[in-house]
Amino acid sequence: MPSIQKFVVTPNLPGPLEPLLRIARNVWWTWNIEAINLLRRVDPDLWDKFHGNPVAVLGALSAERVAELLKNEAFLAHLERITQDLDRYQTMTTWFTQENGTGHTGLVGYFSLEFGLHESLPLYSGGLGILAGDHLKSASDLGIPLVGMGLAYQHGYFRQYLNHDGWQMEEYAANDFYNMPMSLETDRDGTPVTIEVHYPGRTVTARIWRVQVGRVPLFLLDTNLPENLPEDRELTGKLYGGDNDMRIRQEILLGIGGLRALIKLGHEPTVCHLNEGHSAFLALERINLLMKEKGLDYDTAFEIVRAGNVFTTHTPVPAGNDHFQPDMVRRYLTAKADEMGIGIEKLLALGRQNPDDVTETFCMTVLALRLCRFGNGVSELHGHVSRRMWQNVYPEVPEDEIPISHVTNGIHTRSWLCNEISRLYDRYIGPRWYEDPTNRSLWDRVERIPDAELWRSHERMRERLVGFVRSRLKLQLAKRGIKGQWISRAGEVLDPEALTIGFARRFATYKRAALIMRDPARLSAILNNPERPVQLIFAGKAHPMDHPGKELIRQLIHMSQTDEFRKRIVFLDDYNIEVARYLVQGVDVWLNTPRRPLEASGTSGMKVPPNGGINLSILDGWWCEGYHQDNGWAIGAGEDYDDQDYQDLVESTALYDLLENEIVPAFYDRSSDDVPRDWTRLMKNSMRTVSAEFNTNRMVEDYTQRFYIPCLDNSRRLSRDGFAPARELAVWRYAMRNNWGKVRVQDVTTPPQAAQLMGANLPVQARISLGSIAPEDLLVEAYHGLLDTEGKITDGEAVTLFPDGEVRNGVMTFKGDIACRRAGLRGFTVRVTPRKQGYPLDRFETGLVTWWDQWGGTGTSGFDNPIPVNEQVKG
């Protein structure tokens, strides 16, 4: 084979057109309608050919077309206007500066295994990546000092196509990074910047690509280099490809390699945000670097690193979290553990729910929880689910108090909004809506939009969706080898004026795409009503190893090919951002039927209301918070079932009832001007209530105020005076661990009366054996609440008990009052946890807690003989 000398050819545009390259290489254009219109004007045919990839368009421009653009004064004026818009965007005062000034110096590193920014950057698989992409976009809008870190996949996630029988098949198309909106990071002399990551017996080299997301840079590691072994070149070959061995190597690359890359590029993060547990190894690398570069011991470095880490979990089922066998972790991380001086067994303990169980697998989620100051789920319900899932990491801690909170997901509204509705917002809400999408008073102005104008705009988007589906279906059928009349019939599917329901998401069985098809006869009657027709559009991929999910797609395809459903049910293959955009902008109703509580958030449904669509969903994920009765429909009332077949029967029946009795009538009952007034009222309620709350600007503001700023402050505080506070904290924590065994609740006393009146206070006194621990290092609390039938406290809350008197014989008295605000059978107990004055530690992060054991003390009341509360309301 002949030798090949590689070289790169870049678009060569004359001076007046050079700003096009700058615009094309900053994906800010993906959420700026006028910028998209400009890039499409460059060459509409090439734009369609390259699926909206402006870099590929500019690289394929003919000399003739360049000459035409140079003579087109209107185009040049448009280009100048967009260039000025980009300049203004990058230099304007931002929310972060307004809220925090310039005093908060520091950088947030946002690590994710996938990022979904646009279909021209296929480096994502689904919701996790789309959320990460929208997070970066809002961070840019808000001016958050943040950088993204991920992997540059040569083949990305699989492309889906269907065989003749409707069975999902997978193919992997190669990404041409040089013709995508990304650029290679190089030194001043043009040499690519690289980093190295060590694996057993070898070193892997990775180069770094940059994707500019407005103000925010996203850096991506690429190991597809000749100097690497074939198996190491494949590290960045496929997203979620390969076995567990491939996964742990990818996660080492993302966490350890990603941190090294940011440092080498001069972007060392002060705070690291782990989007899922995939990047948790970065915390080990941060600890190791502090030990090597600052001469710190492990415990001190641990305190500093943990104070600056944030972890978001997205998975509501244990099997969805990455687990590795201990021997696999030993193989890849023994050298790292030895370098840190802690040994591999101590490192393994960090990733086990029970650190002492040597047979337990190593879990990346557990590692992230242990090494991050803040942890959160992605909806209120998911926060509850996560606390229940991981309660074994926090033994002796009540479920409600496990330190996993929630930040409900959102969407980057402008990225998903159609032109038609955007123009209505500009006209009736005012142009400030996209600069301040969390402003509820602005969204209340949706009521000003005339019903007829809103309805006509939405009808045009539905018509556009139907046209898109027909064109895509023809290509889809041709690819399956289906010819003749079937392809011509594809132009007849769907009715541009019919009620259109969309269902698009990963085809996992728990998402229950087939719930609406449980009773085909009843479904047929609903869909084929000649006066009030309804139609369904499905899209989504099953994981390559998920055969039940693939079978679900095959059954759906077969049903859609019957004469009964051929014009009313369509499945679109190869679901991606482009397909999602057409769907969320054009459907009337978005259907979501997960098996509660397995949908962590479900952000696809959030993309529909800003476009005038309405949600029809199980009360799971975000919809528990978003549903307000007058802004959509809920299937059921949030019930949980043990019998899944019975659950499917009940909820499918409820779904059909809603369609027949509420949804279809509201859509087709029209006023004299052919506008469905009840429907447009629901549209406006949906737009107004959902759009202001469920957007990533609100989400990123929450992360910034609740987590990023405290982490920046914590890191700065612990690093003062040569890390003296961190050393002090490490010594304190060590002392707590070694002396905690002598802390004991000696006894608890309360007044002798048999009952308490509502509104009164119940005095509580506890004598605590301190051992060698100072009173100021203890937090003593009365934990109280209603008792369930098993005598356990439910919905408990804590009241602080304060020192009273002096220490006598190693015992100190603590006193406080429990407010009797609710009637019923109630109980309390007393607990003690460590508290470090001047440090904002969570009471349970040390893992140390002592509860009152009345059988070991002299308490006068307990769970078997609780203090009753008088049911009479005082006064």
PDB file of N, CA, C and O in Angstrom, residues 13 98 523 573 601 802 841:
ATOM      1  N   LEU A  13     -12.626  31.615   1.826  1.00  0.00           N
ATOM      2  CA  LEU A  13     -13.621  32.611   1.459  1.00  0.00           C
ATOM      3  C   LEU A  13     -12.967  33.978   1.336  1.00  0.00           C
ATOM      4  O   LEU A  13     -12.092  34.330   2.137  1.00  0.00           O
ATOM      5  N   GLN A  98     -24.381  40.256  36.635  1.00  0.00           N
ATOM      6  CA  GLN A  98     -25.333  41.096  37.365  1.00  0.00           C
ATOM      7  C   GLN A  98     -25.590  40.560  38.768  1.00  0.00           C
ATOM      8  O   GLN A  98     -25.724  41.315  39.724  1.00  0.00           O
ATOM      9  N   LEU A 523     -58.828   1.526  19.766  1.00  0.00           N
ATOM     10  CA  LEU A 523     -57.929   2.501  19.154  1.00  0.00           C
ATOM     11  C   LEU A 523     -58.370   2.815  17.730  1.00  0.00           C
ATOM     12  O   LEU A 523     -58.370   3.980  17.306  1.00  0.00           O
ATOM     13  N   ASP A 573     -38.005   6.272  11.382  1.00  0.00           N
ATOM     14  CA  ASP A 573     -36.770   5.671  11.873  1.00  0.00           C
ATOM     15  C   ASP A 573     -35.688   6.727  12.068  1.00  0.00           C
ATOM     16  O   ASP A 573     -35.835   7.889  11.680  1.00  0.00           O
ATOM     17  N   SER A 601     -36.990  12.230  34.409  1.00  0.00           N
ATOM     18  CA  SER A 601     -37.471  13.580  34.109  1.00  0.00           C
ATOM     19  C   SER A 601     -38.360  13.576  32.872  1.00  0.00           C
ATOM     20  O   SER A 601     -39.534  13.880  32.936  1.00  0.00           O
ATOM     21  N   PHE A 802     -29.983  22.716  72.245  1.00  0.00           N
ATOM     22  CA  PHE A 802     -28.815  23.552  72.525  1.00  0.00           C
ATOM     23  C   PHE A 802     -28.206  23.215  73.891  1.00  0.00           C
ATOM     24  O   PHE A 802     -28.914  22.796  74.813  1.00  0.00           O
ATOM     25  N   LEU A 841     -20.918  22.005  56.252  1.00  0.00           N
ATOM     26  CA  LEU A 841     -20.988  20.575  55.957  1.00  0.00           C
ATOM     27  C   LEU A 841     -22.431  20.093  56.110  1.00  0.00           C
ATOM     28  O   LEU A 841     -23.182  20.580  56.956  1.00  0.00           O
TER      29      LEU A 841
END
